[in-house]
PDB file of C-alpha atoms in Angstrom:
ATOM      1  CA  UNK A 100       0.293   1.028  39.729  1.00 63.00           C
ATOM      2  CA  UNK A 101      -0.302  -1.177  36.510  1.00 63.00           C
ATOM      3  CA  UNK A 102      -1.659   0.310  33.691  1.00 64.00           C
ATOM      4  CA  UNK A 103      -3.702  -1.955  31.308  1.00 66.00           C
ATOM      5  CA  UNK A 104      -3.629  -1.189  27.465  1.00 65.00           C
ATOM      6  CA  UNK A 105      -6.842  -1.970  25.868  1.00 68.00           C
ATOM      7  CA  UNK A 106      -6.859  -4.921  23.453  1.00 69.00           C
ATOM      8  CA  UNK A 107      -6.012  -4.232  19.760  1.00 79.00           C
ATOM      9  CA  UNK A 108      -9.141  -4.888  17.335  1.00 91.00           C
ATOM     10  CA  UNK A 109      -8.110  -6.374  13.899  1.00 94.00           C
ATOM     11  CA  UNK A 110     -10.418  -7.102  11.055  1.00 95.00           C
ATOM     12  CA  UNK A 111      -9.815  -7.628   7.397  1.00 95.00           C
ATOM     13  CA  UNK A 112     -11.846  -8.300   4.187  1.00 96.00           C
ATOM     14  CA  UNK A 113     -10.725  -9.185   0.638  1.00 96.00           C
ATOM     15  CA  UNK A 114     -11.168  -6.885  -2.278  1.00 95.00           C
ATOM     16  CA  UNK A 115     -11.261  -8.311  -5.712  1.00 94.00           C
ATOM     17  CA  UNK A 116      -8.984  -6.257  -7.947  1.00 94.00           C
ATOM     18  CA  UNK A 117      -7.785  -6.098 -11.493  1.00 94.00           C
ATOM     19  CA  UNK A 118      -4.527  -6.951  -9.899  1.00 92.00           C
ATOM     20  CA  UNK A 119      -5.795  -9.846  -7.857  1.00 91.00           C
ATOM     21  CA  UNK A 120      -7.336 -10.070  -4.419  1.00 94.00           C
ATOM     22  CA  UNK A 121      -6.157  -7.511  -2.085  1.00 95.00           C
ATOM     23  CA  UNK A 122      -6.550  -8.350   1.697  1.00 95.00           C
ATOM     24  CA  UNK A 123      -7.389  -5.071   3.642  1.00 97.00           C
ATOM     25  CA  UNK A 124      -6.375  -5.045   7.518  1.00 96.00           C
ATOM     26  CA  UNK A 125      -7.484  -2.378   9.928  1.00 97.00           C
ATOM     27  CA  UNK A 126      -6.344  -2.166  13.216  1.00 95.00           C
ATOM     28  CA  UNK A 127      -8.769  -0.542  15.836  1.00 94.00           C
ATOM     29  CA  UNK A 128     -11.033   0.416  12.754  1.00 94.00           C
ATOM     30  CA  UNK A 129      -8.204   2.234  10.808  1.00 96.00           C
ATOM     31  CA  UNK A 130      -6.425   0.834   7.682  1.00 97.00           C
ATOM     32  CA  UNK A 131      -3.030  -0.794   8.773  1.00 96.00           C
ATOM     33  CA  UNK A 132      -2.122  -2.915   5.732  1.00 95.00           C
ATOM     34  CA  UNK A 133      -3.294  -3.846   2.010  1.00 95.00           C
ATOM     35  CA  UNK A 134      -1.623  -7.093   1.024  1.00 92.00           C
ATOM     36  CA  UNK A 135      -1.663  -8.806  -2.256  1.00 88.00           C
ATOM     37  CA  UNK A 136      -1.725 -12.336  -3.181  1.00 85.00           C
ATOM     38  CA  UNK A 137       1.829 -13.849  -2.855  1.00 81.00           C
ATOM     39  CA  UNK A 138       3.290 -10.522  -1.628  1.00 78.00           C
ATOM     40  CA  UNK A 139       6.931 -10.673  -0.081  1.00 77.00           C
ATOM     41  CA  UNK A 140       6.720  -9.779   3.971  1.00 79.00           C
ATOM     42  CA  UNK A 141       3.202 -10.624   3.986  1.00 84.00           C
ATOM     43  CA  UNK A 142       2.261 -12.025   7.621  1.00 85.00           C
ATOM     44  CA  UNK A 143       0.536 -15.086   8.373  1.00 83.00           C
ATOM     45  CA  UNK A 144      -3.211 -14.922   7.800  1.00 88.00           C
ATOM     46  CA  UNK A 145      -4.271 -15.562  11.313  1.00 89.00           C
ATOM     47  CA  UNK A 146      -2.786 -12.049  12.155  1.00 88.00           C
ATOM     48  CA  UNK A 147      -5.177 -10.311  10.041  1.00 92.00           C
ATOM     49  CA  UNK A 148      -8.288 -10.311  12.601  1.00 90.00           C
ATOM     50  CA  UNK A 149     -11.743 -11.578  12.132  1.00 93.00           C
ATOM     51  CA  UNK A 150     -13.411 -10.949   8.643  1.00 92.00           C
ATOM     52  CA  UNK A 151     -15.544  -7.857   8.877  1.00 92.00           C
ATOM     53  CA  UNK A 152     -16.258  -5.639   6.029  1.00 91.00           C
ATOM     54  CA  UNK A 153     -17.507  -2.630   8.132  1.00 89.00           C
ATOM     55  CA  UNK A 154     -14.477  -0.482   8.790  1.00 90.00           C
ATOM     56  CA  UNK A 155     -13.609  -0.534   5.030  1.00 95.00           C
ATOM     57  CA  UNK A 156     -16.393   1.306   3.390  1.00 96.00           C
ATOM     58  CA  UNK A 157     -14.447   4.285   2.626  1.00 97.00           C
ATOM     59  CA  UNK A 158     -11.146   2.366   1.568  1.00 97.00           C
ATOM     60  CA  UNK A 159     -13.026   0.228  -0.854  1.00 97.00           C
ATOM     61  CA  UNK A 160     -14.733   3.511  -2.599  1.00 97.00           C
ATOM     62  CA  UNK A 161     -11.393   4.922  -3.051  1.00 97.00           C
ATOM     63  CA  UNK A 162      -9.816   2.052  -4.465  1.00 97.00           C
ATOM     64  CA  UNK A 163     -12.814   1.443  -6.739  1.00 96.00           C
ATOM     65  CA  UNK A 164     -12.451   5.059  -7.962  1.00 97.00           C
ATOM     66  CA  UNK A 165      -8.711   4.679  -8.311  1.00 95.00           C
ATOM     67  CA  UNK A 166      -9.211   1.201 -10.448  1.00 95.00           C
ATOM     68  CA  UNK A 167     -12.041   3.115 -12.623  1.00 94.00           C
ATOM     69  CA  UNK A 168      -9.628   5.766 -13.463  1.00 93.00           C
ATOM     70  CA  UNK A 169     -11.718   8.338 -11.498  1.00 95.00           C
ATOM     71  CA  UNK A 170      -9.303   8.974  -8.568  1.00 95.00           C
ATOM     72  CA  UNK A 171      -5.391   9.645  -8.411  1.00 95.00           C
ATOM     73  CA  UNK A 172      -4.951  10.263  -4.796  1.00 95.00           C
ATOM     74  CA  UNK A 173      -6.198   8.754  -1.437  1.00 97.00           C
ATOM     75  CA  UNK A 174      -7.325  10.639   1.454  1.00 96.00           C
ATOM     76  CA  UNK A 175      -7.535   7.837   4.214  1.00 97.00           C
ATOM     77  CA  UNK A 176      -6.640   7.567   7.724  1.00 97.00           C
ATOM     78  CA  UNK A 177      -3.684   5.038   7.850  1.00 97.00           C
ATOM     79  CA  UNK A 178      -2.288   3.120  11.024  1.00 95.00           C
ATOM     80  CA  UNK A 179       1.250   2.408   9.667  1.00 95.00           C
ATOM     81  CA  UNK A 180       3.832   0.651  11.864  1.00 92.00           C
ATOM     82  CA  UNK A 181       7.576   0.843  11.340  1.00 95.00           C
ATOM     83  CA  UNK A 182      10.676   2.216  12.361  1.00 96.00           C
ATOM     84  CA  UNK A 183      11.067   6.024  12.283  1.00 96.00           C
ATOM     85  CA  UNK A 184      12.941   5.729   8.766  1.00 97.00           C
ATOM     86  CA  UNK A 185      10.610   3.367   7.386  1.00 97.00           C
ATOM     87  CA  UNK A 186       7.635   5.911   8.311  1.00 97.00           C
ATOM     88  CA  UNK A 187       9.841   8.842   6.943  1.00 97.00           C
ATOM     89  CA  UNK A 188      10.277   6.815   3.466  1.00 97.00           C
ATOM     90  CA  UNK A 189       6.570   6.030   3.497  1.00 97.00           C
ATOM     91  CA  UNK A 190       5.722   9.456   4.036  1.00 97.00           C
ATOM     92  CA  UNK A 191       7.950  10.308   0.950  1.00 96.00           C
ATOM     93  CA  UNK A 192       5.983   7.973  -1.154  1.00 96.00           C
ATOM     94  CA  UNK A 193       2.976   9.635  -0.590  1.00 96.00           C
ATOM     95  CA  UNK A 194       4.367  12.610  -2.631  1.00 96.00           C
ATOM     96  CA  UNK A 195       5.003  11.142  -5.508  1.00 96.00           C
ATOM     97  CA  UNK A 196       2.211  12.132  -8.150  1.00 95.00           C
ATOM     98  CA  UNK A 197       0.102   9.889 -10.042  1.00 95.00           C
ATOM     99  CA  UNK A 198       1.818   8.664 -13.205  1.00 93.00           C
ATOM    100  CA  UNK A 199       5.019   9.556 -12.081  1.00 94.00           C
ATOM    101  CA  UNK A 200       8.208   7.767 -10.711  1.00 93.00           C
ATOM    102  CA  UNK A 201      11.084   8.272  -8.592  1.00 94.00           C
ATOM    103  CA  UNK A 202      14.051   6.454  -8.066  1.00 93.00           C
ATOM    104  CA  UNK A 203      15.434   5.199  -4.904  1.00 93.00           C
ATOM    105  CA  UNK A 204      18.239   7.601  -4.902  1.00 94.00           C
ATOM    106  CA  UNK A 205      16.085  10.570  -5.571  1.00 95.00           C
ATOM    107  CA  UNK A 206      13.909   9.401  -2.301  1.00 95.00           C
ATOM    108  CA  UNK A 207      17.106   9.163  -0.358  1.00 96.00           C
ATOM    109  CA  UNK A 208      17.939  12.895  -1.471  1.00 96.00           C
ATOM    110  CA  UNK A 209      14.672  13.796  -0.373  1.00 95.00           C
ATOM    111  CA  UNK A 210      15.057  12.391   3.021  1.00 96.00           C
ATOM    112  CA  UNK A 211      18.575  14.317   3.180  1.00 95.00           C
ATOM    113  CA  UNK A 212      20.389  10.919   3.125  1.00 94.00           C
ATOM    114  CA  UNK A 213      21.931  10.851  -0.175  1.00 92.00           C
ATOM    115  CA  UNK A 214      24.005   7.517   0.506  1.00 91.00           C
ATOM    116  CA  UNK A 215      20.737   5.518   1.617  1.00 92.00           C
ATOM    117  CA  UNK A 216      19.137   4.414  -1.621  1.00 92.00           C
ATOM    118  CA  UNK A 217      19.526   0.786  -0.424  1.00 92.00           C
ATOM    119  CA  UNK A 218      17.920   1.492   2.836  1.00 95.00           C
ATOM    120  CA  UNK A 219      15.041   3.450   1.153  1.00 95.00           C
ATOM    121  CA  UNK A 220      14.703   0.381  -1.022  1.00 91.00           C
ATOM    122  CA  UNK A 221      14.162  -1.887   1.873  1.00 92.00           C
ATOM    123  CA  UNK A 222      11.925   0.269   3.740  1.00 94.00           C
ATOM    124  CA  UNK A 223       9.958   0.866   0.403  1.00 92.00           C
ATOM    125  CA  UNK A 224       9.741  -3.414   0.257  1.00 89.00           C
ATOM    126  CA  UNK A 225       8.274  -3.257   3.844  1.00 92.00           C
ATOM    127  CA  UNK A 226       5.303  -0.730   3.209  1.00 93.00           C
ATOM    128  CA  UNK A 227       2.504  -2.489   4.417  1.00 93.00           C
ATOM    129  CA  UNK A 228      -0.104  -0.380   2.337  1.00 95.00           C
ATOM    130  CA  UNK A 229       0.741  -1.164  -1.346  1.00 92.00           C
ATOM    131  CA  UNK A 230      -1.237   0.978  -4.069  1.00 95.00           C
ATOM    132  CA  UNK A 231      -2.268   3.438  -1.442  1.00 97.00           C
ATOM    133  CA  UNK A 232       1.007   4.296  -0.167  1.00 96.00           C
ATOM    134  CA  UNK A 233       2.368   3.933  -3.810  1.00 95.00           C
ATOM    135  CA  UNK A 234       5.699   1.931  -3.704  1.00 92.00           C
ATOM    136  CA  UNK A 235       5.192   0.916  -7.152  1.00 93.00           C
ATOM    137  CA  UNK A 236       6.005   4.378  -8.289  1.00 94.00           C
ATOM    138  CA  UNK A 237       9.828   3.818  -7.229  1.00 93.00           C
ATOM    139  CA  UNK A 238      12.142   2.461 -10.046  1.00 88.00           C
ATOM    140  CA  UNK A 239      15.826   1.772 -10.245  1.00 81.00           C
ATOM    141  CA  UNK A 240      18.205   4.517 -11.219  1.00 78.00           C
ATOM    142  CA  UNK A 241      18.318   3.852 -14.969  1.00 70.00           C
ATOM    143  CA  UNK A 242      14.438   3.687 -14.632  1.00 69.00           C
ATOM    144  CA  UNK A 243      14.408   0.096 -14.742  1.00 63.00           C
ATOM    145  CA  UNK A 244      11.658  -1.946 -12.677  1.00 73.00           C
ATOM    146  CA  UNK A 245      13.308  -3.316  -9.813  1.00 74.00           C
ATOM    147  CA  UNK A 246      12.114  -4.989  -6.744  1.00 69.00           C
ATOM    148  CA  UNK A 247       8.272  -4.909  -5.751  1.00 68.00           C
ATOM    149  CA  UNK A 248       6.850  -6.625  -2.906  1.00 64.00           C
ATOM    150  CA  UNK A 249       3.493  -7.764  -5.013  1.00 66.00           C
ATOM    151  CA  UNK A 250       5.662  -8.877  -8.058  1.00 66.00           C
ATOM    152  CA  UNK A 251       7.279  -6.945 -10.960  1.00 76.00           C
ATOM    153  CA  UNK A 252       4.371  -7.889 -13.344  1.00 82.00           C
ATOM    154  CA  UNK A 253       1.973  -6.180 -11.018  1.00 83.00           C
ATOM    155  CA  UNK A 254       4.440  -3.161 -10.655  1.00 85.00           C
ATOM    156  CA  UNK A 255       4.623  -2.883 -14.437  1.00 89.00           C
ATOM    157  CA  UNK A 256       0.910  -3.013 -14.769  1.00 90.00           C
ATOM    158  CA  UNK A 257       0.158  -0.483 -11.901  1.00 92.00           C
ATOM    159  CA  UNK A 258       2.685   1.867 -13.656  1.00 92.00           C
ATOM    160  CA  UNK A 259       1.160   1.249 -17.129  1.00 92.00           C
ATOM    161  CA  UNK A 260      -2.347   1.979 -15.932  1.00 94.00           C
ATOM    162  CA  UNK A 261      -1.319   5.156 -14.161  1.00 94.00           C
ATOM    163  CA  UNK A 262       0.569   6.387 -17.130  1.00 89.00           C
ATOM    164  CA  UNK A 263      -2.074   5.794 -19.499  1.00 83.00           C
ATOM    165  CA  UNK A 264      -4.880   6.823 -17.369  1.00 52.00           C
ATOM    166  CA  UNK A 265      -6.920   3.538 -18.046  1.00 52.00           C
ATOM    167  CA  UNK A 266      -9.512   2.010 -16.235  1.00 47.00           C
ATOM    168  CA  UNK A 267      -9.390  -1.176 -14.383  1.00 50.00           C
ATOM    169  CA  UNK A 268     -12.827  -2.993 -14.102  1.00 46.00           C
ATOM    170  CA  UNK A 269     -13.651  -5.847 -11.886  1.00 44.00           C
ATOM    171  CA  UNK A 270     -13.813  -4.543  -7.910  1.00 41.00           C
ATOM    172  CA  UNK A 271     -15.941  -5.962  -5.622  1.00 40.00           C
ATOM    173  CA  UNK A 272     -15.673  -7.018  -1.737  1.00 40.00           C
ATOM    174  CA  UNK A 273     -15.502 -10.442  -0.538  1.00 39.00           C
ATOM    175  CA  UNK A 274     -15.394 -12.172   2.696  1.00 31.00           C
TER     176      UNK A 274
END
C-alpha cells in the first residue's frame, strides 16, 4: 500500500533588524529558519516558500521585544532539521543564558563528548535559527570570537548588546 505524505508548506518574510534583514522561514507554519544577509550555509531563496507574514506574528513579537531589551529568552515552537548530533548541540545552545558565553569545549563536555569541540563548532555553524537558538554565544577556548555564520561583526554586536543590556531599535516586517 502506498502512503502519500502531504506536501510541505513553506512561507517566509523578511524582518528588518538592527543587525540587518532577517529572513524568517516557516515549514508547515512553524519557524524552521532565521537567516541573516550573507550568512554562511544560507540556502537559495527559492527554497524559502511564498512570502507570507501570517505564520510569523509571535516570532516577530518576541524578536522585537528582544531587540528592545525587553526579552532575554524565546518561547517559540521550532522545526529544526539536522543530524541527531546537530540537534543535540542546538539544544545545548538554548541553555546558554542571555549575556553569557560558553566555549566549544564546554559544550562538548556538556554533551558528554569532551573531544568533540570541532564537531560542536561545525554543528553550531549549521544552526538554522540564529539569534533565537543563540549560536552567537559560543566563543573560542581563549574567549576569542571565532566563526559565526552571520559574520564576526554581527556576533560581536550581538554579544555587546546582550552584555550591556542595551536596546536595538528599528524592527519592522517587510515582504
